[in-house]
Amino acid sequence: MFRYLLLVLLAPFVLASAAHAQEQDGLLPVEQAFVFKAELVGADRIALDWTIAKDYYLYKGRIKARTSQPGLTLGNLDLPPGIEQHDEFFGDVEIYHDAIQASLPFTLSDASATSIDLTITVQGCHETEPKICYPPHPVKLSLPRDLAANAEAASPLAFKLGGGSVLGSNAESFDADETLPPEQAFVFEAIELSPTEVLARWSMPKGYYLYRDRSELSVVQGRDVEAGAAQWPQGVDHTDEHFGTVEVFYNQVEVPVSLRRADGRAQTIQLQGEFQGCKENGICYPVMQRTVAVDLDAASVDELAAAAKSFVPATKSTPASSTLDASSQNALRSLPPATTSLGILAALLFAFLGGIILNLMPCVLPVLSFKVIGLAQSGESLAKARSHALWYTSGVLVSFAAVGLLVIALRAAGQALGWGFQLQQPGFVAFLVYVLLAVGLSLSGVFTIGARFAGTGQGLAARSGPAGDFFTGVLACIVASPCTAPFMGPALAFAFASSSIVALLIFLALGLGLALPFLLVGFVPALASRLPKPGAWMETLKQVLAFPMYLTAVWLVWVLGKQRGVDAIGYVLIGAVVLALALWWMEHARARQKPLERAFAIVLMFASLVPIWMIARLGPAAHAVNEADSAVAYSSAKLASLRDEGRTVFVNMTADWCVTCKANEKAVLASAHFADLLKQANAVYMKGDWTNVDPEITAFLQAHGAVGVPLYVVFRGNQGNGQVLPTVLTSGIVADALAPRAP
């Protein structure tokens, strides 16, 4: 596997080297370096023969046979022993010099088939200067069953490739004045380089050329497969009477293309090439389209995730004035078409709007207490209102910037993380339980931070200063992460795919939107003047608002139990009791002015952290999808199987810590109406649980441009890559998504 991955990583360099080498004197085209013949011998065997030029060799392990012909099953290649040697790319290998005679057994269940169609792929090198290795070279065979002895069937010029012939260097045998049919002038073919990359190739006879900027590649048929940006080699500048100075390719051009797949099962895709070319001093052909079948091997979860992370979408054209790099263009895929051309400005606007809406999401409940109190205290004076607003905003912005840079740094290091990733860590969830418990105890008057204050009037106002406002902003950022508001997804997708500076700006815009209500109160006198004046009533308000904090801590304990089981609940409750004792003891010691007692309280605080360490060592709890909602547990194999059956599948990617997810499930997905919609559409409800880190679900999220949960995708059999629904659901949205579509 390691050697195979190394080949994929080195492929662009190998291709560039091969392309350059073929321009050098004395280096043969691949078809002449490894002359290939094939013929049917009997009813169940194909004879294969290679004549290898001097100073060239073929790898035994890189000779492969594949077919997509219905009813045709290939056996194992019968290859002779090779020469053992150590290769700098593949380690210990066997190679062939001079010639090879091999055979390939097969069975054919379709008696009416008139030909045997398959692809033989080889790879070899030139072992003297210039030392180069050719990329994998596929040859598609169509051997007539009734012409097994026909010499033409064994000629390399007779192998059918994309409807044409392999012309190669023998193209000079054509009459130079003859204008070739498009299928012979531009031969198009493709082969798999890896489960997430294919190699496309155009071959042209002498005197014909292909336009670079008028050639595109795309996947037109396949299960959840999308072609990325093609890795074109350097072409030749050509002054063209039709288009001016353009980049073109002569003879042959090989182009690697990355694939983004949500379905890891082996499959056959249809790769379409759309291109245009000309004959020198002759005609220019109209735009042509060719489609070839490419067999893809099964892809692992890690391969799918890596391909999704590095995926760069194909674009028809990239203006020279564009300021976006390839990864930024990738993120723009998730933005609505109307905003795509706006680029960074659109992403910033979406982040700002998402931050504003975040104030209305249920995840802000834990900081509701602080927000209400802060707004009430803003009624003291305009100066106080501005101070509260600025310090709160500072806390929000600093926290969002820190979270953003952490996510970006970890993703750059290869960690597939998204929005809300910290709540997948049980240790962090337990720590957040402590924080919310401490805040609740403070609001209840069990302890105070700083000097003791009177209970009413100006004393109340003095309790909240810059530090308190800043901490409120920090807490608002931390506890807002379980929610994904509308507009946030596209903005964060753009951020994760952009440079650090752009990503930081997007996270700051998100924080600015979250802080906007406080800023308006602080800097719009008409709003601040309408707020009630502080007074004794605020002490009661504080004590009442402590209870949302306790309830949120209880909810996080429940999340922790889902992640690590009942043992984790026991540990965090023990730690919470020790923390409460430490805080009470700290307040008690401060009143008595006993330094030793305060030191003991500090020791208790550190002791309360031990359960967090113990929780982090626990393994994930067994977590099954709730059968009450008739959901099927997500797996890529199960999804592919259902789609192959032509079923409609409603996929819900959720997590126990995702408040938006739970709100959608309670309001829409757990309703009888949703069950009726599924029944009417003969649809399957599939649920993926991202409460803990799950690479398979992460790969699915990345394949659909999502930065976190919730993610809702509706698949209609094998039609397309699925319809992604908004993060906030309504019954109408779901009904429309599941409604029958005209064929």
CSV table of N, CA, C and O in Angstrom, one decimal, residues 120-171:
chain,number,residue,atom,x,y,z
A,120,ILE,N,-5.4,-3.5,-20.9
A,120,ILE,CA,-4.1,-4.0,-20.4
A,120,ILE,C,-3.3,-2.7,-20.1
A,120,ILE,O,-3.1,-1.9,-20.9
A,121,THR,N,-2.8,-2.7,-18.8
A,121,THR,CA,-2.0,-1.5,-18.4
A,121,THR,C,-0.6,-2.0,-18.0
A,121,THR,O,-0.5,-3.0,-17.3
A,122,VAL,N,0.4,-1.2,-18.5
A,122,VAL,CA,1.8,-1.5,-18.1
A,122,VAL,C,2.5,-0.3,-17.7
A,122,VAL,O,2.0,0.8,-17.9
A,123,GLN,N,3.6,-0.4,-17.0
A,123,GLN,CA,4.4,0.7,-16.7
A,123,GLN,C,5.9,0.3,-16.7
A,123,GLN,O,6.3,-0.8,-16.3
A,124,GLY,N,6.7,1.1,-17.3
A,124,GLY,CA,8.1,0.8,-17.5
A,124,GLY,C,9.0,2.0,-17.5
A,124,GLY,O,8.5,3.1,-17.3
A,125,CYS,N,10.3,1.8,-17.7
A,125,CYS,CA,11.3,2.9,-17.5
A,125,CYS,C,12.4,2.8,-18.6
A,125,CYS,O,12.5,1.7,-19.2
A,126,HIS,N,13.1,3.8,-18.8
A,126,HIS,CA,14.3,3.9,-19.6
A,126,HIS,C,15.5,3.9,-18.6
A,126,HIS,O,15.5,4.8,-17.7
A,127,GLU,N,16.4,2.9,-18.7
A,127,GLU,CA,17.4,2.7,-17.6
A,127,GLU,C,18.7,3.4,-17.8
A,127,GLU,O,19.6,3.3,-17.0
A,128,THR,N,18.9,4.0,-19.0
A,128,THR,CA,20.1,4.8,-19.2
A,128,THR,C,19.7,6.2,-19.4
A,128,THR,O,18.5,6.6,-19.5
A,129,GLU,N,20.7,7.1,-19.4
A,129,GLU,CA,20.4,8.6,-19.5
A,129,GLU,C,19.7,8.9,-20.8
A,129,GLU,O,20.2,8.4,-21.9
A,130,PRO,N,18.7,9.7,-20.9
A,130,PRO,CA,18.0,10.2,-19.7
A,130,PRO,C,17.1,9.2,-19.0
A,130,PRO,O,16.3,8.5,-19.6
A,131,LYS,N,17.3,9.0,-17.7
A,131,LYS,CA,16.6,8.0,-16.9
A,131,LYS,C,15.2,8.5,-16.6
A,131,LYS,O,15.1,9.5,-15.8
A,132,ILE,N,14.2,7.9,-17.1
A,132,ILE,CA,12.8,8.4,-16.8
A,132,ILE,C,11.9,7.1,-16.7
A,132,ILE,O,12.3,6.1,-17.2
A,133,CYS,N,10.8,7.3,-16.0
A,133,CYS,CA,9.8,6.2,-15.9
A,133,CYS,C,8.5,6.8,-16.5
A,133,CYS,O,8.1,7.9,-16.2
A,134,TYR,N,8.0,6.0,-17.4
A,134,TYR,CA,6.7,6.4,-18.0
A,134,TYR,C,5.6,6.3,-17.0
A,134,TYR,O,5.6,5.4,-16.1
A,135,PRO,N,4.5,7.0,-17.2
A,135,PRO,CA,3.3,6.8,-16.4
A,135,PRO,C,2.6,5.5,-16.8
A,135,PRO,O,3.0,5.0,-17.8
A,136,PRO,N,1.7,5.0,-16.0
A,136,PRO,CA,1.0,3.8,-16.4
A,136,PRO,C,0.3,4.0,-17.8
A,136,PRO,O,-0.3,5.0,-18.1
A,137,HIS,N,0.5,3.0,-18.6
A,137,HIS,CA,0.1,3.1,-20.0
A,137,HIS,C,-1.0,2.1,-20.3
A,137,HIS,O,-0.7,0.9,-20.3
A,138,PRO,N,-2.2,2.6,-20.5
A,138,PRO,CA,-3.3,1.6,-20.8
A,138,PRO,C,-3.5,1.4,-22.3
A,138,PRO,O,-3.4,2.3,-23.1
A,139,VAL,N,-3.9,0.2,-22.7
A,139,VAL,CA,-4.3,-0.1,-24.0
A,139,VAL,C,-5.6,-0.8,-24.0
A,139,VAL,O,-5.7,-1.9,-23.3
A,140,LYS,N,-6.6,-0.3,-24.6
A,140,LYS,CA,-7.9,-1.0,-24.6
A,140,LYS,C,-8.0,-1.9,-25.8
A,140,LYS,O,-7.7,-1.5,-27.0
A,141,LEU,N,-8.4,-3.1,-25.5
A,141,LEU,CA,-8.5,-4.1,-26.6
A,141,LEU,C,-9.9,-4.5,-26.9
A,141,LEU,O,-10.8,-4.5,-26.0
A,142,SER,N,-10.2,-4.7,-28.2
A,142,SER,CA,-11.5,-5.2,-28.6
A,142,SER,C,-11.1,-6.3,-29.6
A,142,SER,O,-10.9,-6.1,-30.8
A,143,LEU,N,-11.0,-7.5,-29.1
A,143,LEU,CA,-10.6,-8.7,-29.9
A,143,LEU,C,-11.8,-9.4,-30.4
A,143,LEU,O,-12.6,-10.0,-29.7
A,144,PRO,N,-12.0,-9.4,-31.7
A,144,PRO,CA,-13.1,-10.1,-32.3
A,144,PRO,C,-13.1,-11.6,-32.0
A,144,PRO,O,-12.0,-12.2,-32.2
A,145,ARG,N,-14.1,-12.2,-31.6
A,145,ARG,CA,-14.1,-13.6,-31.2
A,145,ARG,C,-14.0,-14.5,-32.4
A,145,ARG,O,-13.5,-15.6,-32.3
A,146,ASP,N,-14.4,-14.0,-33.6
A,146,ASP,CA,-14.4,-14.9,-34.8
A,146,ASP,C,-13.1,-14.5,-35.6
A,146,ASP,O,-13.0,-15.0,-36.8
A,147,LEU,N,-12.3,-13.6,-35.2
A,147,LEU,CA,-11.1,-13.3,-35.9
A,147,LEU,C,-9.8,-13.4,-35.1
A,147,LEU,O,-8.9,-12.6,-35.1
A,148,ALA,N,-9.8,-14.5,-34.3
A,148,ALA,CA,-8.7,-14.7,-33.4
A,148,ALA,C,-7.3,-14.8,-34.1
A,148,ALA,O,-6.3,-14.4,-33.5
A,149,ALA,N,-7.3,-15.3,-35.3
A,149,ALA,CA,-6.0,-15.5,-36.0
A,149,ALA,C,-5.7,-14.3,-36.9
A,149,ALA,O,-4.7,-14.3,-37.6
A,150,ASN,N,-6.6,-13.3,-37.0
A,150,ASN,CA,-6.3,-12.2,-37.9
A,150,ASN,C,-5.2,-11.4,-37.4
A,150,ASN,O,-5.2,-10.9,-36.2
A,151,ALA,N,-4.2,-11.2,-38.2
A,151,ALA,CA,-3.0,-10.5,-37.7
A,151,ALA,C,-3.3,-9.0,-37.4
A,151,ALA,O,-2.7,-8.4,-36.5
A,152,GLU,N,-4.4,-8.5,-38.0
A,152,GLU,CA,-4.7,-7.1,-37.8
A,152,GLU,C,-5.2,-6.9,-36.3
A,152,GLU,O,-5.0,-5.9,-35.7
A,153,ALA,N,-5.8,-8.0,-35.8
A,153,ALA,CA,-6.3,-7.9,-34.4
A,153,ALA,C,-5.2,-7.8,-33.4
A,153,ALA,O,-5.4,-7.4,-32.3
A,154,ALA,N,-4.0,-8.3,-33.8
A,154,ALA,CA,-2.9,-8.3,-32.9
A,154,ALA,C,-2.0,-7.0,-33.1
A,154,ALA,O,-1.1,-6.8,-32.3
A,155,SER,N,-2.3,-6.2,-34.1
A,155,SER,CA,-1.5,-5.0,-34.3
A,155,SER,C,-1.9,-3.9,-33.3
A,155,SER,O,-3.1,-3.7,-33.0
A,156,PRO,N,-0.9,-3.2,-32.8
A,156,PRO,CA,-1.2,-2.1,-31.9
A,156,PRO,C,-2.0,-1.0,-32.5
A,156,PRO,O,-2.6,-0.2,-31.8
A,157,LEU,N,-2.1,-1.0,-33.8
A,157,LEU,CA,-2.9,0.1,-34.5
A,157,LEU,C,-4.4,-0.3,-34.5
A,157,LEU,O,-5.2,0.5,-34.9
A,158,ALA,N,-4.7,-1.5,-34.1
A,158,ALA,CA,-6.1,-2.0,-34.2
A,158,ALA,C,-6.9,-1.9,-32.9
A,158,ALA,O,-8.1,-2.2,-32.9
A,159,PHE,N,-6.2,-1.6,-31.8
A,159,PHE,CA,-6.9,-1.6,-30.6
A,159,PHE,C,-7.8,-0.4,-30.5
A,159,PHE,O,-7.4,0.8,-30.7
A,160,LYS,N,-9.1,-0.6,-30.2
A,160,LYS,CA,-10.0,0.5,-30.2
A,160,LYS,C,-9.9,1.3,-28.9
A,160,LYS,O,-10.0,0.7,-27.8
A,161,LEU,N,-9.7,2.5,-29.0
A,161,LEU,CA,-9.6,3.4,-27.9
A,161,LEU,C,-10.5,4.6,-28.0
A,161,LEU,O,-10.2,5.5,-28.9
A,162,GLY,N,-11.5,4.7,-27.2
A,162,GLY,CA,-12.5,5.8,-27.3
A,162,GLY,C,-13.1,6.0,-28.7
A,162,GLY,O,-13.3,7.1,-29.1
A,163,GLY,N,-13.2,4.9,-29.5
A,163,GLY,CA,-13.8,5.0,-30.8
A,163,GLY,C,-12.8,5.2,-31.9
A,163,GLY,O,-13.1,5.2,-33.0
A,164,GLY,N,-11.5,5.4,-31.6
A,164,GLY,CA,-10.5,5.7,-32.6
A,164,GLY,C,-9.4,4.6,-32.5
A,164,GLY,O,-9.6,3.5,-32.0
A,165,SER,N,-8.2,5.0,-33.0
A,165,SER,CA,-7.1,4.0,-33.0
A,165,SER,C,-5.9,4.7,-32.4
A,165,SER,O,-5.8,5.9,-32.3
A,166,VAL,N,-5.0,3.9,-31.8
A,166,VAL,CA,-3.8,4.4,-31.3
A,166,VAL,C,-2.9,4.8,-32.4
A,166,VAL,O,-2.3,3.9,-33.1
A,167,LEU,N,-2.7,6.1,-32.7
A,167,LEU,CA,-1.9,6.5,-33.8
A,167,LEU,C,-0.5,6.5,-33.5
A,167,LEU,O,0.4,6.1,-34.2
A,168,GLY,N,-0.2,7.1,-32.3
A,168,GLY,CA,1.2,7.2,-31.8
A,168,GLY,C,2.1,7.8,-32.8
A,168,GLY,O,1.8,8.7,-33.6
A,169,SER,N,3.4,7.3,-32.8
A,169,SER,CA,4.3,7.8,-33.8
A,169,SER,C,4.1,7.3,-35.2
A,169,SER,O,4.7,7.9,-36.1
A,170,ASN,N,3.3,6.3,-35.3
A,170,ASN,CA,3.1,5.8,-36.7
A,170,ASN,C,2.1,6.6,-37.5
A,170,ASN,O,1.8,6.3,-38.6
A,171,ALA,N,1.7,7.7,-36.9
A,171,ALA,CA,0.7,8.6,-37.5
A,171,ALA,C,1.4,9.2,-38.8
A,171,ALA,O,0.7,9.7,-39.6
